[in-house]
GROMACS .gro file of C-alpha atoms in nm:
model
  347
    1UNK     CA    1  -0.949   0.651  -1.241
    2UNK     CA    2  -0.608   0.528  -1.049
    3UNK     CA    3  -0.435   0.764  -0.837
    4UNK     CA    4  -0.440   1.120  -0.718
    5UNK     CA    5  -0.103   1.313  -0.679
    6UNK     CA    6  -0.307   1.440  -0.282
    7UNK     CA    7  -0.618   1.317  -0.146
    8UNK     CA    8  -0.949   1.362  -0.330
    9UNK     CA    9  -1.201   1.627  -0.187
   10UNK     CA   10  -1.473   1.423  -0.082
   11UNK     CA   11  -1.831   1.470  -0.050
   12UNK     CA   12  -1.866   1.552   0.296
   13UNK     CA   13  -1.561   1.791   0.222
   14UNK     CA   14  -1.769   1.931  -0.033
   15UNK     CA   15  -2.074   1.986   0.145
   16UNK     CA   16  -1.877   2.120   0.441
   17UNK     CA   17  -1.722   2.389   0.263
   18UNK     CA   18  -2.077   2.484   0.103
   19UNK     CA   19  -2.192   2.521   0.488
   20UNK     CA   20  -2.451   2.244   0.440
   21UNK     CA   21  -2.494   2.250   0.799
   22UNK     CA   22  -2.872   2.325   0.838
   23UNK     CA   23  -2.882   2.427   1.223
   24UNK     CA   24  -2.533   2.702   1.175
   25UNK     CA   25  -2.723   2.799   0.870
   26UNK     CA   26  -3.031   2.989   1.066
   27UNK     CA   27  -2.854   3.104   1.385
   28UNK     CA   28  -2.954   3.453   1.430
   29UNK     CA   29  -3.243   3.457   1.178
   30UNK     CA   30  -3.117   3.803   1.029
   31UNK     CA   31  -3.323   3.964   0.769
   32UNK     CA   32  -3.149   4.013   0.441
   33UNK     CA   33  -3.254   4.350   0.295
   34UNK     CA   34  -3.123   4.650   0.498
   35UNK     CA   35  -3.391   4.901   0.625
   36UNK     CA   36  -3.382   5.225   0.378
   37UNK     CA   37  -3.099   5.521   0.495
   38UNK     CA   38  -3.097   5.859   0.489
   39UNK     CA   39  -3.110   5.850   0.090
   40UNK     CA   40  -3.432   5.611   0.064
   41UNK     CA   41  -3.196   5.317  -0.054
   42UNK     CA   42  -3.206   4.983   0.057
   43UNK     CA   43  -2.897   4.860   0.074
   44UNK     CA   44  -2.880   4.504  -0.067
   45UNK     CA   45  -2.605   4.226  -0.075
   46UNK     CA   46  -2.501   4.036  -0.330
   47UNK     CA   47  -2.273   3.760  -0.166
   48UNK     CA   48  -2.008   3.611  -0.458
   49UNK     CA   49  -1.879   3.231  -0.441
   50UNK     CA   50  -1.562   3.346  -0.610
   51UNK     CA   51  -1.344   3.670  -0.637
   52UNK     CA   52  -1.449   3.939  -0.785
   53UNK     CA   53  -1.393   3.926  -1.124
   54UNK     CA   54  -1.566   3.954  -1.490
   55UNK     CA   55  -1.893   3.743  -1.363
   56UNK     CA   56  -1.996   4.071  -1.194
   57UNK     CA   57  -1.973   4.280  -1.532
   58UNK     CA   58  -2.363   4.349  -1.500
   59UNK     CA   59  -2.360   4.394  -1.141
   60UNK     CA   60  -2.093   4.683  -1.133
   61UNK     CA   61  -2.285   4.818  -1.458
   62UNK     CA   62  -2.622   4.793  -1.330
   63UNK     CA   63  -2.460   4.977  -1.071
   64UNK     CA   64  -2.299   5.273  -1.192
   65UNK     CA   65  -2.594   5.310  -1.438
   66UNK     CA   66  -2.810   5.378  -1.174
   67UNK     CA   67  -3.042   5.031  -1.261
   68UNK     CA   68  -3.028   4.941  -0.890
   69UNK     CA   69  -3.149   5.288  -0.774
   70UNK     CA   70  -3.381   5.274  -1.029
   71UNK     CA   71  -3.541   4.981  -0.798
   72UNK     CA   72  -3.446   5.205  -0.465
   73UNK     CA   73  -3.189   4.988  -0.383
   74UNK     CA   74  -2.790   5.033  -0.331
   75UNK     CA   75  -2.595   4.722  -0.401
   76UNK     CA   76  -2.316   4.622  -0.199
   77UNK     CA   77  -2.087   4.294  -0.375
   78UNK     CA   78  -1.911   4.106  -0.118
   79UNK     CA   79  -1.661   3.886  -0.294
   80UNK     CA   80  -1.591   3.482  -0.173
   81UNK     CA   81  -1.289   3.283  -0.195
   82UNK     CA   82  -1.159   2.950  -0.070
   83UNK     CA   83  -1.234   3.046   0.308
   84UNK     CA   84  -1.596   3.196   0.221
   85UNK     CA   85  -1.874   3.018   0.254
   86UNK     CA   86  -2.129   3.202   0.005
   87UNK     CA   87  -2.423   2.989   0.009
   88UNK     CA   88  -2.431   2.992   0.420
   89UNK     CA   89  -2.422   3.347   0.409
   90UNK     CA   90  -2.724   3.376   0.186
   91UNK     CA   91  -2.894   3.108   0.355
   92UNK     CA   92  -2.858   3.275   0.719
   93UNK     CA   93  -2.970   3.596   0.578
   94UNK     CA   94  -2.604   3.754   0.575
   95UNK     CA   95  -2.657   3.827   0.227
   96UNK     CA   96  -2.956   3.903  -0.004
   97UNK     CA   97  -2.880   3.746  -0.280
   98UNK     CA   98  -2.579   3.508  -0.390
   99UNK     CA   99  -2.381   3.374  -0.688
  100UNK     CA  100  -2.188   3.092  -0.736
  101UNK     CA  101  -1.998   2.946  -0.970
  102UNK     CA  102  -2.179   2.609  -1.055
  103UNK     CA  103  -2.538   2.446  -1.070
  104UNK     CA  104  -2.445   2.158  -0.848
  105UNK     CA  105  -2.351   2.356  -0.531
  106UNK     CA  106  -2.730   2.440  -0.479
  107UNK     CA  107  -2.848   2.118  -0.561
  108UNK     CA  108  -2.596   2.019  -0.312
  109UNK     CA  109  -2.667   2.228  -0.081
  110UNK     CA  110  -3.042   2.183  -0.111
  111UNK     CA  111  -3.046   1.857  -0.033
  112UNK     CA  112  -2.882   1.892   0.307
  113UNK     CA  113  -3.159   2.121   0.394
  114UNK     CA  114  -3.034   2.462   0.339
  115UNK     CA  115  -3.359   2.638   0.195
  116UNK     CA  116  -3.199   2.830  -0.121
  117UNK     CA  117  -3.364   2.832  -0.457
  118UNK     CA  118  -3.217   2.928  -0.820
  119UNK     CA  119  -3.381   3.240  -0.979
  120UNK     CA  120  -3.181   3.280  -1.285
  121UNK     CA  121  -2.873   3.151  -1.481
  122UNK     CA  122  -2.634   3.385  -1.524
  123UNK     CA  123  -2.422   3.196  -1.827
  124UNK     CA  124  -2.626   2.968  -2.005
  125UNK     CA  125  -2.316   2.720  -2.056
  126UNK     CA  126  -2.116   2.620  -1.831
  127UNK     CA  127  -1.710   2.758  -1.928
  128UNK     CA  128  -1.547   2.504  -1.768
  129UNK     CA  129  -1.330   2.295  -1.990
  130UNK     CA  130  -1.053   2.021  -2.063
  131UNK     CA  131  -0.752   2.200  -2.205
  132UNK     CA  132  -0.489   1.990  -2.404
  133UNK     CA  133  -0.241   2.022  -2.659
  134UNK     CA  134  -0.230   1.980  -3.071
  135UNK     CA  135   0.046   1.730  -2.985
  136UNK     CA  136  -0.171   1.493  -2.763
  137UNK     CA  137  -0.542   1.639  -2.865
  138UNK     CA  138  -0.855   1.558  -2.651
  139UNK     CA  139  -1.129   1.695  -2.921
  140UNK     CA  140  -1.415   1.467  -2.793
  141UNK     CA  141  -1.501   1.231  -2.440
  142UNK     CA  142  -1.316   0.883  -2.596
  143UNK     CA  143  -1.005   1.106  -2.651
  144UNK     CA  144  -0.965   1.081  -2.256
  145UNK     CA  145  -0.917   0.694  -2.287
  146UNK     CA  146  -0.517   0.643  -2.143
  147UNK     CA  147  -0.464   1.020  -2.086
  148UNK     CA  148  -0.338   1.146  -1.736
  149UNK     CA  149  -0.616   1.512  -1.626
  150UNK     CA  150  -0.485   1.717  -1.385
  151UNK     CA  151  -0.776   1.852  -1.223
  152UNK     CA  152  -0.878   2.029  -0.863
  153UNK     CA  153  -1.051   1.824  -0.593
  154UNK     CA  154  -1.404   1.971  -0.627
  155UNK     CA  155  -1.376   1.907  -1.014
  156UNK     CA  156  -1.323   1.508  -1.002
  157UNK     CA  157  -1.689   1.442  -0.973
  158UNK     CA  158  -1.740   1.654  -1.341
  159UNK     CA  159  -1.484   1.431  -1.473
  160UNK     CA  160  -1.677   1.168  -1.378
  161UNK     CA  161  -2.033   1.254  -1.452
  162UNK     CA  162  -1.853   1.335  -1.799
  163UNK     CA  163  -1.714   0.980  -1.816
  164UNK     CA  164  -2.060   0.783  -1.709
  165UNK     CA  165  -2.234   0.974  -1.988
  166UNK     CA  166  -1.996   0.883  -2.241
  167UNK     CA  167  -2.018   0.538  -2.145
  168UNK     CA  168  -1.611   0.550  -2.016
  169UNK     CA  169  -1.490   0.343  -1.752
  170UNK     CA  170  -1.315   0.530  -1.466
  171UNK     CA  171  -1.030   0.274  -1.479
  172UNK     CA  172  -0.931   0.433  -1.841
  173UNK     CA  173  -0.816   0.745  -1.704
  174UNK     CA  174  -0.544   0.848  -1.470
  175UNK     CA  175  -0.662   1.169  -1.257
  176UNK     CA  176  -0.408   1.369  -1.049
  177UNK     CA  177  -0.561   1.602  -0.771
  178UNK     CA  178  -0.367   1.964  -0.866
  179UNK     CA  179  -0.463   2.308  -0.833
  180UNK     CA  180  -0.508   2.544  -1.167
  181UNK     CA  181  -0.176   2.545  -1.217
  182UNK     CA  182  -0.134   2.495  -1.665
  183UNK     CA  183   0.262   2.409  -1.637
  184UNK     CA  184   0.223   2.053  -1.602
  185UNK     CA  185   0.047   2.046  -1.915
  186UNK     CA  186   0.313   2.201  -2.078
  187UNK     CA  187   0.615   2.044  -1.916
  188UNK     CA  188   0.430   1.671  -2.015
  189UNK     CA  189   0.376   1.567  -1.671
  190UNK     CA  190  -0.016   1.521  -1.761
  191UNK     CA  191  -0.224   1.516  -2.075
  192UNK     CA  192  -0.494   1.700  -2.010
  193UNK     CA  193  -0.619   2.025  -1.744
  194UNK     CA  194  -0.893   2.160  -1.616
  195UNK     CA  195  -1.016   2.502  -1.591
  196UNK     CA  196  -1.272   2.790  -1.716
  197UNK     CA  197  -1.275   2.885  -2.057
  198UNK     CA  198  -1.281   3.253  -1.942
  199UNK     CA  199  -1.001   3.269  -1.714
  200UNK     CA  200  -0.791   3.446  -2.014
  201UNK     CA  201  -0.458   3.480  -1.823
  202UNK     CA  202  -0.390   3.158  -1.685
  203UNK     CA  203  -0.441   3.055  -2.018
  204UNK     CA  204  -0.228   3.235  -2.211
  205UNK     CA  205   0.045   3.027  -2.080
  206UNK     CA  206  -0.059   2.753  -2.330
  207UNK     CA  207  -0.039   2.942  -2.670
  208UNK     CA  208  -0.188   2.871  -2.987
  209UNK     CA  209  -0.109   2.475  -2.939
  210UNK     CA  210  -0.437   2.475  -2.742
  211UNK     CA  211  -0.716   2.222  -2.784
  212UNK     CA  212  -1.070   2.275  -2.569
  213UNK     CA  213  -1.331   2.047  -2.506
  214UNK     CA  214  -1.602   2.201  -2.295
  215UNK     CA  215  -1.757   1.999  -1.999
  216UNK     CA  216  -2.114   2.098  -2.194
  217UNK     CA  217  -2.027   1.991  -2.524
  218UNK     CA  218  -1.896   1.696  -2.370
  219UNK     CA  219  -2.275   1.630  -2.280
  220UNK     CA  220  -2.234   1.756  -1.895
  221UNK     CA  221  -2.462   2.051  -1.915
  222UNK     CA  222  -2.453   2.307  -1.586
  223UNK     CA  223  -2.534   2.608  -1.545
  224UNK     CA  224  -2.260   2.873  -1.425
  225UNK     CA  225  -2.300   3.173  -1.230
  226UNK     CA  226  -2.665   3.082  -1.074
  227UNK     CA  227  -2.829   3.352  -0.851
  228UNK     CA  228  -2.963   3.203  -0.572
  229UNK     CA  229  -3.224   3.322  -0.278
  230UNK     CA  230  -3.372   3.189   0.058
  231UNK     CA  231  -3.722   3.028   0.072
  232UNK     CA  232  -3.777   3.327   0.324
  233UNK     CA  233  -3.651   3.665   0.123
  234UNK     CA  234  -3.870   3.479  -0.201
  235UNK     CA  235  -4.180   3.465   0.013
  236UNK     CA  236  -4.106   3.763   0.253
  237UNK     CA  237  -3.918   4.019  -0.009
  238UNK     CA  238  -4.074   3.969  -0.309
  239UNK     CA  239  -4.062   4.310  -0.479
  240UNK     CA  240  -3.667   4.303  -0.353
  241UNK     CA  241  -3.651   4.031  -0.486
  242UNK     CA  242  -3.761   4.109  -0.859
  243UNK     CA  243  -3.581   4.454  -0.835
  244UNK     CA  244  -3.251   4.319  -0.752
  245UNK     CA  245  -3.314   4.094  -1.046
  246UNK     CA  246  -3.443   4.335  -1.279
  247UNK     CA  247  -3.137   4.561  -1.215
  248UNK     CA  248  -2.865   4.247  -1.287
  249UNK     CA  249  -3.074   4.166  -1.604
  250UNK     CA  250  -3.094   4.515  -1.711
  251UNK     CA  251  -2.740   4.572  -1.661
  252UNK     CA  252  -2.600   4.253  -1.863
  253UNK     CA  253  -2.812   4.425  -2.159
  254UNK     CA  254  -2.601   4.721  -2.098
  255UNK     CA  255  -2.271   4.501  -2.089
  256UNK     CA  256  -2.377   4.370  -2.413
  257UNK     CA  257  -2.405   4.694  -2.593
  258UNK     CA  258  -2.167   4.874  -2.430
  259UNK     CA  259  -1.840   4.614  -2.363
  260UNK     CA  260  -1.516   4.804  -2.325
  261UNK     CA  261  -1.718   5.068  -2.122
  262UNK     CA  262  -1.841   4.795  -1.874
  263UNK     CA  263  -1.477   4.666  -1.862
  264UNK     CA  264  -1.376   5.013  -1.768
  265UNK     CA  265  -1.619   5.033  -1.490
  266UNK     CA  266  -1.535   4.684  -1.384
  267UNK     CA  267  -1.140   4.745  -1.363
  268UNK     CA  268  -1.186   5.090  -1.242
  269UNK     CA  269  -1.428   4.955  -0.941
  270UNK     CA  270  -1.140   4.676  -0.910
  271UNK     CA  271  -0.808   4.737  -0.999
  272UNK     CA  272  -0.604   4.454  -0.912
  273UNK     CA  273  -0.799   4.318  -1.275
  274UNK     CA  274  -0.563   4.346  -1.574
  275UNK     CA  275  -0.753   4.582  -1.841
  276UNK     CA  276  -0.598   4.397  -2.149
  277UNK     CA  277  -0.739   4.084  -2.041
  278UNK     CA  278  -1.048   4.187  -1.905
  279UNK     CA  279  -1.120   4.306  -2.296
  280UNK     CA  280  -0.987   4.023  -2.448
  281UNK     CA  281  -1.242   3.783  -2.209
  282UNK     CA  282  -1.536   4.027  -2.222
  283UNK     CA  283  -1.701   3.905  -2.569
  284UNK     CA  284  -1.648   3.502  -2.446
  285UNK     CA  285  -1.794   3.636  -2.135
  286UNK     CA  286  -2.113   3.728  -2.296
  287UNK     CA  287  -2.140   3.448  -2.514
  288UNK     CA  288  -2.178   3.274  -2.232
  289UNK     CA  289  -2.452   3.570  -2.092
  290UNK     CA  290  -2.656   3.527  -2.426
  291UNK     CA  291  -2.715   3.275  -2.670
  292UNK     CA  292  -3.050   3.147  -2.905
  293UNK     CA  293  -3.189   3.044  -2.544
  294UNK     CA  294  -3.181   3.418  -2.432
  295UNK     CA  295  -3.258   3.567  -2.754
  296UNK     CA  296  -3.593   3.275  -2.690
  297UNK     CA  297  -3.700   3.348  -2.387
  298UNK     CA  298  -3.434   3.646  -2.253
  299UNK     CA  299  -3.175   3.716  -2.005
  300UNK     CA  300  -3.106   3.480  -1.721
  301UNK     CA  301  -3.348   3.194  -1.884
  302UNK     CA  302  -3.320   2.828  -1.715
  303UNK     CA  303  -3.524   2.517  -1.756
  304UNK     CA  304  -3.691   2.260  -1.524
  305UNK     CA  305  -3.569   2.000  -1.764
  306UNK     CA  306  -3.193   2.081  -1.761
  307UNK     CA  307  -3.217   2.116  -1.384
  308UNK     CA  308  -3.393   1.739  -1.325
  309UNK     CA  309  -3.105   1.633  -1.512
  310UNK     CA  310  -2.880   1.805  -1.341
  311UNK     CA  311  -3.002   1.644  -1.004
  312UNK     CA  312  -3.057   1.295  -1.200
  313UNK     CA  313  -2.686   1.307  -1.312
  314UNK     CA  314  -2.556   1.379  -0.922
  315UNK     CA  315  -2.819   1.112  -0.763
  316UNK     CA  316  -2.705   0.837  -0.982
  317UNK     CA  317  -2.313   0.906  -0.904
  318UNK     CA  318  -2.453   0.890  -0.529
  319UNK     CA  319  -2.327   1.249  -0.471
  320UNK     CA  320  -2.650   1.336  -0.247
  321UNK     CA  321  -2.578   1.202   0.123
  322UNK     CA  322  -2.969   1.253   0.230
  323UNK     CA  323  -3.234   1.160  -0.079
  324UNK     CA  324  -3.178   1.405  -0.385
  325UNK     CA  325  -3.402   1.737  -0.379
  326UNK     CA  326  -3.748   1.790  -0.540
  327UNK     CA  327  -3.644   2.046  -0.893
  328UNK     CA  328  -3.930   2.269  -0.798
  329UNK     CA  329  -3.691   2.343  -0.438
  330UNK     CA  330  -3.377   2.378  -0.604
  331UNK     CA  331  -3.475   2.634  -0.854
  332UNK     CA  332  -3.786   2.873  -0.980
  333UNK     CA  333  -3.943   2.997  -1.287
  334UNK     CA  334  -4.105   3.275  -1.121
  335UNK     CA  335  -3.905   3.548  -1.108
  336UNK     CA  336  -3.772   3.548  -1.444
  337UNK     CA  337  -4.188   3.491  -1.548
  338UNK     CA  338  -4.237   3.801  -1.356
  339UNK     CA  339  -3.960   4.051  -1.497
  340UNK     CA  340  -3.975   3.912  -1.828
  341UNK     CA  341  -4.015   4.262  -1.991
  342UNK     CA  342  -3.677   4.382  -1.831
  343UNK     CA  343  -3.511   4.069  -1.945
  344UNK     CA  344  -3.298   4.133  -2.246
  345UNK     CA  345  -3.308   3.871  -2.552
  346UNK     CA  346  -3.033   3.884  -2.706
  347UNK     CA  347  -2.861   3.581  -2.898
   0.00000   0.00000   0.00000
């Protein structure tokens, strides 16, 4: 790689605005389930690493279906955003139960001592993607050799793990530091951009020209939109624990059978979401949900395997500051063993 249009984020960046700081993390030592109200709910929070958005179809479903107060619990979503730090939230016990966009933060964030642990995978591949054009197509990993990728800060170090595994030297390809901005793709200022696969507006901009190559088919293979708990709430909540989980899994089943209802609810609940879009995205959305893994072993399923590799991938770039974490503290099997029958398998 040869120059960035602005600094690259680095590492420490990285870390710092996951609030890998293990002593800020605990101040307080606040409890993360709400004692029960006046209507026998406890209140629970589900602490986003993005804006709301269509990642929370289930949630908002599970919601209004009355899945959560099936479990006797009342779900409150707190959205993130670029000045929101999600996973020190969860880990100081702000927040029940959080979601982020990508595998790596926890394995990140693990491995600076912050004691959160993966219960399920919310998409089973990861959407985010190389976008180029028909007139200067990048169909496969060697179609990168000489190109110019625009992509964010955070994002270089995909681009990278995607280059290693394809056996690519970094000198081949010209990266520019940008935001999600698609223009410069179509004024010819870059070959290539980055972004997710889902975000339908931003890329409508491109047209039908439009080439994709995913980040997983490109043999980089995260999981998006991982739930995440403490160490504590696993050991200290666990029937909170499973019911919060049951109620997400039970309402992604509903999403699946019942798709421009759940968009509905979703643009209804927030309605600064465009409608049009929201049901154009909805059906990538849950292909992403559900696959033959799912319809295998149901809703949410992750491996051990995928994760090591995950972690193996990261150590070997030398993204890990402190020794790379253990898989069996970065993520569990157990709560997904444990609600299997709620667990829809669909494919």
């Amino acid at each position: 790689m040869k120059t960035d249009m602005t600094r690259g984020v680095s590492r420490r960046a990285l870390l710092k605005s996951l609030g890998v700081t293990a002593g800020a993390a605990f101040t307080g030592n606040l409890f993360s389930i709400a004692p029960a109200g006046a209507s026998g709910m406890q209140t629970v929070t589900l602490q986003l690493g993005w804006l709301a958005s269509n990642g929370i179809l289930g949630e908002v479903a599970a919601a209004e279906q009355g899945f959560f107060a099936d479990e006797g619990l009342a779900l409150d979503v707190v959205p993130g955003g670029p000045n929101v730090d999600g996973v020190a939230s969860v880990a100081s016990g702000r927040a029940s139960i959080g979601s982020i966009s990508s595998s790596p933060s926890l394995m990140l964030a693990r491995s600076q001592g912050l004691p959160v642990k993966c219960i399920a995978a919310g998409y089973q591949q990861h959407p985010f993607t190389y976008f180029s054009l028909e007139r200067n197509p990048v169909r496969e990993p060697k179609d990168l050799i000489g190109k110019t990728v625009a992509t964010n800060g955070t994002a270089r170090i995909l681009l990278q793990a995607l280059l290693a595994r394809n056996g690519i030297s970094e000198d081949d390809v010209e990266v520019l530091v940008m935001g999600s901005d698609m223009a410069p793709l179509m004024t010819g200022q870059v070959d290539v951009v980055t972004g997710w696969k889902t975000n339908t507006s931003a890329l409508e901009v491109l047209g039908d020209a439009r080439v994709d190559m995913t980040l997983w088919d490109a043999g980089i293979r995260l999981y998006a939109n991982p739930y995440y708990v403490t160490d504590r709430t696993l050991a200290d909540h666990p029937e909170q624990v499973r019911g919060m989980l049951r109620a997400i899994a039970r309402g992604w089943g509903w999403v699946h059978d019942n798709p421009e209802e759940a968009v509905e609810i979703l643009v209804k609940r927030y309605p600064n979401l465009n409608r049009e879009n929201e049901l154009k995205t909805v059906g990538m959305v849950l292909d992403y949900s559900f696959n033959e893994a799912t319809a295998a072993r149901g809703w949410g399923t992750m491996t051990r395997e995928n994760w090591q590799d995950q972690i193996g991938t990261y150590d070997r770039l030398g993204q890990f500051e402190n020794a790379a974490p253990a898989v069996d503290d970065v993520m569990t099997l157990s709560v997904l063993d444990e609600i299997a029958a709620a667990r829809p398998t669909f494919g």
